Amino acid sequence: MGRKSLKEIRQQEIITVFYDTARKDGYENASIAKVAKVMDINPSLIIHYFKTKDDLTHALIDYILEKYLLIYKTKNKENITLADLQKTIEMLFSKKWNLLFDDGLFYTFYALSFREERIKAKYKTILDSLRSELTSMIEQCNKKELLNVTSPRAAADLIFVLVDGAYFYLSLENDKKAYKEKLDDYKNKAYEILGLPVQSLPDVPLVLQPFVKA
């Protein structure tokens, strides 16, 4: 892959500051003017890349997709092993996965999807892409006779139904012990869907990093 252009670097800087501003002040209070103030630049420089707040929002959602798909980063995507699949499940049901992107903003954008078709389409792309990649991993393990999952697509879909529901519910849980116990229960159910015994892997060094440092 080639090096990023100056334009791409600047756009990513703006998107990251916009995310951090929206996370701290609330999406409704975030603006191009506020982002420019934080970056100590003229708002016209941001408008050069993103004409409106909506444009900036759409760019941020696209970047979310890129971040989430890092969960499937492996040495060889065409030669998936059972260990690769297990690590993916461990990451999906981990605190680090949940911290990858701010819950408040994620659900704010999700709410916007009911009013704006473009955001709705982007969210569906995110969720479909995550399911598609997991389906591919399960299919490869099936072909190698490492798994015997009747419908990889249905299994991947059910696992992400667990993931989506789990983190929505657990975002309301303040008890850390209860949070971990429930997350482990959901993870074990995912292994059950795959026909695998419950794993007790060591803490996997995740490739994922939070969107920005808190």
mmCIF file of C-alpha atoms in Angstrom:
data_model
loop_
_atom_site.group_PDB
_atom_site.id
_atom_site.type_symbol
_atom_site.label_atom_id
_atom_site.label_comp_id
_atom_site.label_asym_id
_atom_site.label_seq_id
_atom_site.Cartn_x
_atom_site.Cartn_y
_atom_site.Cartn_z
ATOM 1 C CA MET A 1 0.000 0.000 0.000
ATOM 2 C CA GLY A 2 1.222 3.498 -0.789
ATOM 3 C CA ARG A 3 1.746 6.261 1.695
ATOM 4 C CA LYS A 4 -1.216 8.441 2.611
ATOM 5 C CA SER A 5 -1.442 11.779 0.854
ATOM 6 C CA LEU A 6 -1.333 15.032 2.799
ATOM 7 C CA LYS A 7 -5.041 15.433 2.033
ATOM 8 C CA GLU A 8 -5.876 12.028 3.546
ATOM 9 C CA ILE A 9 -3.788 12.770 6.624
ATOM 10 C CA ARG A 10 -5.478 16.133 7.144
ATOM 11 C CA GLN A 11 -8.953 14.652 6.638
ATOM 12 C CA GLN A 12 -8.256 11.943 9.200
ATOM 13 C CA GLU A 13 -7.016 14.543 11.696
ATOM 14 C CA ILE A 14 -10.241 16.528 11.250
ATOM 15 C CA ILE A 15 -12.416 13.416 11.593
ATOM 16 C CA THR A 16 -10.611 12.385 14.783
ATOM 17 C CA VAL A 17 -11.011 15.824 16.374
ATOM 18 C CA PHE A 18 -14.674 15.899 15.324
ATOM 19 C CA TYR A 19 -15.185 12.514 16.988
ATOM 20 C CA ASP A 20 -13.475 13.641 20.192
ATOM 21 C CA THR A 21 -15.455 16.903 20.259
ATOM 22 C CA ALA A 22 -18.762 15.101 19.702
ATOM 23 C CA ARG A 23 -17.867 12.510 22.347
ATOM 24 C CA LYS A 24 -17.095 15.153 24.969
ATOM 25 C CA ASP A 25 -19.701 17.825 24.157
ATOM 26 C CA GLY A 26 -22.407 15.741 22.496
ATOM 27 C CA TYR A 27 -23.028 15.376 18.766
ATOM 28 C CA GLU A 28 -25.672 18.103 18.736
ATOM 29 C CA ASN A 29 -23.128 20.561 20.194
ATOM 30 C CA ALA A 30 -20.270 19.618 17.874
ATOM 31 C CA SER A 31 -19.700 21.946 14.935
ATOM 32 C CA ILE A 32 -17.143 22.807 12.294
ATOM 33 C CA ALA A 33 -16.374 25.990 14.242
ATOM 34 C CA LYS A 34 -15.648 24.011 17.431
ATOM 35 C CA VAL A 35 -13.451 21.535 15.580
ATOM 36 C CA ALA A 36 -11.524 24.420 14.009
ATOM 37 C CA LYS A 37 -11.051 26.019 17.438
ATOM 38 C CA VAL A 38 -9.659 22.798 18.922
ATOM 39 C CA MET A 39 -7.307 22.397 15.960
ATOM 40 C CA ASP A 40 -6.437 26.104 16.066
ATOM 41 C CA ILE A 41 -7.135 26.550 12.368
ATOM 42 C CA ASN A 42 -9.538 28.630 10.294
ATOM 43 C CA PRO A 43 -12.952 26.951 9.763
ATOM 44 C CA SER A 44 -12.513 27.496 6.024
ATOM 45 C CA LEU A 45 -9.734 24.891 6.047
ATOM 46 C CA ILE A 46 -12.183 22.287 7.344
ATOM 47 C CA ILE A 47 -14.872 23.400 4.886
ATOM 48 C CA HIS A 48 -12.304 22.860 2.122
ATOM 49 C CA TYR A 49 -12.541 19.117 2.884
ATOM 50 C CA PHE A 50 -16.016 18.838 4.429
ATOM 51 C CA LYS A 51 -18.582 21.366 3.240
ATOM 52 C CA THR A 52 -21.068 20.673 6.042
ATOM 53 C CA LYS A 53 -21.376 18.923 9.399
ATOM 54 C CA ASP A 54 -23.329 16.206 7.589
ATOM 55 C CA ASP A 55 -20.371 15.566 5.286
ATOM 56 C CA LEU A 56 -18.126 15.266 8.334
ATOM 57 C CA THR A 57 -20.590 12.889 9.987
ATOM 58 C CA HIS A 58 -20.692 10.630 6.922
ATOM 59 C CA ALA A 59 -16.890 10.563 6.781
ATOM 60 C CA LEU A 60 -16.748 9.609 10.456
ATOM 61 C CA ILE A 61 -19.182 6.732 9.954
ATOM 62 C CA ASP A 62 -17.060 5.463 7.047
ATOM 63 C CA TYR A 63 -14.028 5.569 9.322
ATOM 64 C CA ILE A 64 -15.926 3.596 11.977
ATOM 65 C CA LEU A 65 -16.343 0.798 9.422
ATOM 66 C CA GLU A 66 -12.600 0.743 8.748
ATOM 67 C CA LYS A 67 -11.878 0.531 12.480
ATOM 68 C CA TYR A 68 -14.384 -2.236 13.150
ATOM 69 C CA LEU A 69 -13.117 -4.384 10.272
ATOM 70 C CA LEU A 70 -9.660 -4.454 11.900
ATOM 71 C CA ILE A 71 -11.028 -7.287 14.025
ATOM 72 C CA TYR A 72 -10.530 -9.574 11.025
ATOM 73 C CA LYS A 73 -6.888 -8.656 10.506
ATOM 74 C CA THR A 74 -4.963 -11.919 10.133
ATOM 75 C CA LYS A 75 -1.690 -12.984 8.543
ATOM 76 C CA ASN A 76 -3.500 -14.733 5.696
ATOM 77 C CA LYS A 77 -7.217 -14.093 5.128
ATOM 78 C CA GLU A 78 -7.313 -16.885 2.545
ATOM 79 C CA ASN A 79 -6.010 -19.461 5.024
ATOM 80 C CA ILE A 80 -8.063 -18.948 8.168
ATOM 81 C CA THR A 81 -7.383 -21.306 11.072
ATOM 82 C CA LEU A 82 -9.580 -22.275 14.004
ATOM 83 C CA ALA A 83 -7.280 -20.188 16.208
ATOM 84 C CA ASP A 84 -8.042 -17.134 14.034
ATOM 85 C CA LEU A 85 -11.769 -17.709 14.493
ATOM 86 C CA GLN A 86 -11.397 -18.216 18.240
ATOM 87 C CA LYS A 87 -9.414 -14.996 18.597
ATOM 88 C CA THR A 88 -12.105 -13.164 16.652
ATOM 89 C CA ILE A 89 -14.816 -14.442 19.018
ATOM 90 C CA GLU A 90 -12.675 -13.473 22.013
ATOM 91 C CA MET A 91 -12.272 -9.966 20.596
ATOM 92 C CA LEU A 92 -15.955 -9.565 19.782
ATOM 93 C CA PHE A 93 -16.878 -10.316 23.375
ATOM 94 C CA SER A 94 -14.210 -8.206 25.034
ATOM 95 C CA LYS A 95 -14.173 -4.891 26.839
ATOM 96 C CA LYS A 96 -11.672 -3.603 24.274
ATOM 97 C CA TRP A 97 -14.113 -4.215 21.414
ATOM 98 C CA ASN A 98 -16.811 -2.300 23.255
ATOM 99 C CA LEU A 99 -14.415 0.579 23.931
ATOM 100 C CA LEU A 100 -13.396 0.815 20.284
ATOM 101 C CA PHE A 101 -16.032 3.470 19.652
ATOM 102 C CA ASP A 102 -18.028 5.600 22.074
ATOM 103 C CA ASP A 103 -21.432 4.040 22.836
ATOM 104 C CA GLY A 104 -23.194 7.389 23.084
ATOM 105 C CA LEU A 105 -22.075 8.461 19.619
ATOM 106 C CA PHE A 106 -22.703 5.054 18.089
ATOM 107 C CA TYR A 107 -26.326 5.098 19.222
ATOM 108 C CA THR A 108 -26.726 8.786 18.365
ATOM 109 C CA PHE A 109 -25.762 8.009 14.782
ATOM 110 C CA TYR A 110 -27.958 4.905 14.869
ATOM 111 C CA ALA A 111 -30.920 7.096 15.861
ATOM 112 C CA LEU A 112 -30.100 9.445 12.967
ATOM 113 C CA SER A 113 -30.351 6.472 10.605
ATOM 114 C CA PHE A 114 -34.119 6.426 11.144
ATOM 115 C CA ARG A 115 -34.338 9.918 9.664
ATOM 116 C CA GLU A 116 -31.564 9.902 7.079
ATOM 117 C CA GLU A 117 -31.363 7.190 4.435
ATOM 118 C CA ARG A 118 -27.675 7.795 3.727
ATOM 119 C CA ILE A 119 -26.692 7.134 7.342
ATOM 120 C CA LYS A 120 -29.041 4.142 7.448
ATOM 121 C CA ALA A 121 -27.283 2.703 4.392
ATOM 122 C CA LYS A 122 -23.850 3.266 5.963
ATOM 123 C CA TYR A 123 -24.873 1.541 9.186
ATOM 124 C CA LYS A 124 -26.230 -1.407 7.244
ATOM 125 C CA THR A 125 -22.920 -1.568 5.373
ATOM 126 C CA ILE A 126 -21.045 -1.728 8.685
ATOM 127 C CA LEU A 127 -23.230 -4.493 10.109
ATOM 128 C CA ASP A 128 -23.393 -6.477 6.849
ATOM 129 C CA SER A 129 -19.612 -6.262 6.390
ATOM 130 C CA LEU A 130 -18.948 -7.572 9.897
ATOM 131 C CA ARG A 131 -21.333 -10.477 9.320
ATOM 132 C CA SER A 132 -19.902 -11.240 5.880
ATOM 133 C CA GLU A 133 -16.325 -11.432 7.154
ATOM 134 C CA LEU A 134 -17.298 -13.734 10.026
ATOM 135 C CA THR A 135 -19.299 -15.911 7.609
ATOM 136 C CA SER A 136 -16.192 -16.271 5.444
ATOM 137 C CA MET A 137 -14.098 -17.367 8.437
ATOM 138 C CA ILE A 138 -16.662 -19.996 9.425
ATOM 139 C CA GLU A 139 -16.920 -21.261 5.832
ATOM 140 C CA GLN A 140 -13.143 -21.690 5.605
ATOM 141 C CA CYS A 141 -13.085 -23.630 8.879
ATOM 142 C CA ASN A 142 -15.950 -25.785 7.572
ATOM 143 C CA LYS A 143 -14.011 -26.621 4.393
ATOM 144 C CA LYS A 144 -11.026 -27.706 6.484
ATOM 145 C CA GLU A 145 -13.397 -29.844 8.589
ATOM 146 C CA LEU A 146 -12.474 -27.857 11.682
ATOM 147 C CA LEU A 147 -16.145 -26.988 12.122
ATOM 148 C CA ASN A 148 -19.442 -28.494 11.072
ATOM 149 C CA VAL A 149 -21.726 -25.477 10.973
ATOM 150 C CA THR A 150 -24.831 -26.119 8.854
ATOM 151 C CA SER A 151 -25.308 -22.480 7.844
ATOM 152 C CA PRO A 152 -22.252 -20.234 8.315
ATOM 153 C CA ARG A 153 -24.281 -17.187 7.300
ATOM 154 C CA ALA A 154 -27.001 -17.867 9.881
ATOM 155 C CA ALA A 155 -24.396 -18.622 12.560
ATOM 156 C CA ALA A 156 -22.542 -15.356 11.888
ATOM 157 C CA ASP A 157 -25.819 -13.449 11.949
ATOM 158 C CA LEU A 158 -26.830 -14.973 15.302
ATOM 159 C CA ILE A 159 -23.431 -14.179 16.812
ATOM 160 C CA PHE A 160 -23.750 -10.530 15.814
ATOM 161 C CA VAL A 161 -27.309 -10.423 17.121
ATOM 162 C CA LEU A 162 -25.718 -11.483 20.425
ATOM 163 C CA VAL A 163 -22.980 -8.859 20.097
ATOM 164 C CA ASP A 164 -25.341 -6.003 19.225
ATOM 165 C CA GLY A 165 -27.834 -6.880 21.938
ATOM 166 C CA ALA A 166 -25.155 -7.570 24.534
ATOM 167 C CA TYR A 167 -23.443 -4.208 24.298
ATOM 168 C CA PHE A 168 -26.694 -2.265 24.154
ATOM 169 C CA TYR A 169 -27.841 -3.974 27.358
ATOM 170 C CA LEU A 170 -24.435 -3.898 29.080
ATOM 171 C CA SER A 171 -24.055 -0.178 28.391
ATOM 172 C CA LEU A 172 -26.636 0.185 31.190
ATOM 173 C CA GLU A 173 -24.710 -2.054 33.622
ATOM 174 C CA ASN A 174 -22.524 -0.302 36.215
ATOM 175 C CA ASP A 175 -21.475 -3.395 38.167
ATOM 176 C CA LYS A 176 -18.136 -4.497 36.653
ATOM 177 C CA LYS A 177 -18.398 -8.053 37.996
ATOM 178 C CA ALA A 178 -21.906 -8.503 36.603
ATOM 179 C CA TYR A 179 -20.768 -6.938 33.305
ATOM 180 C CA LYS A 180 -17.962 -9.477 32.896
ATOM 181 C CA GLU A 181 -20.114 -12.443 33.918
ATOM 182 C CA LYS A 182 -22.836 -11.544 31.446
ATOM 183 C CA LEU A 183 -20.330 -10.874 28.652
ATOM 184 C CA ASP A 184 -18.763 -14.300 29.303
ATOM 185 C CA ASP A 185 -22.225 -15.893 29.137
ATOM 186 C CA TYR A 186 -22.878 -14.293 25.740
ATOM 187 C CA LYS A 187 -19.444 -15.354 24.484
ATOM 188 C CA ASN A 188 -20.075 -18.939 25.590
ATOM 189 C CA LYS A 189 -23.351 -18.881 23.658
ATOM 190 C CA ALA A 190 -21.416 -17.811 20.547
ATOM 191 C CA TYR A 191 -19.095 -20.807 20.946
ATOM 192 C CA GLU A 192 -22.179 -23.008 21.345
ATOM 193 C CA ILE A 193 -23.547 -21.681 18.039
ATOM 194 C CA LEU A 194 -20.261 -22.726 16.391
ATOM 195 C CA GLY A 195 -20.315 -26.136 18.055
ATOM 196 C CA LEU A 196 -17.085 -25.374 19.908
ATOM 197 C CA PRO A 197 -16.258 -25.955 23.570
ATOM 198 C CA VAL A 198 -15.988 -22.875 25.731
ATOM 199 C CA GLN A 199 -12.502 -21.461 25.333
ATOM 200 C CA SER A 200 -10.215 -20.285 28.107
ATOM 201 C CA LEU A 201 -7.687 -18.399 26.041
ATOM 202 C CA PRO A 202 -5.216 -16.001 27.658
ATOM 203 C CA ASP A 203 -5.864 -12.297 27.206
ATOM 204 C CA VAL A 204 -5.442 -11.926 23.447
ATOM 205 C CA PRO A 205 -3.246 -9.000 22.347
ATOM 206 C CA LEU A 206 -5.816 -7.156 20.261
ATOM 207 C CA VAL A 207 -4.958 -5.255 17.115
ATOM 208 C CA LEU A 208 -7.790 -2.872 17.962
ATOM 209 C CA GLN A 209 -7.134 0.529 19.451
ATOM 210 C CA PRO A 210 -9.765 2.991 20.698
ATOM 211 C CA PHE A 211 -10.703 5.675 18.167
ATOM 212 C CA VAL A 212 -8.868 8.272 20.231
ATOM 213 C CA LYS A 213 -7.287 8.193 23.645
ATOM 214 C CA ALA A 214 -9.585 9.286 26.428
#
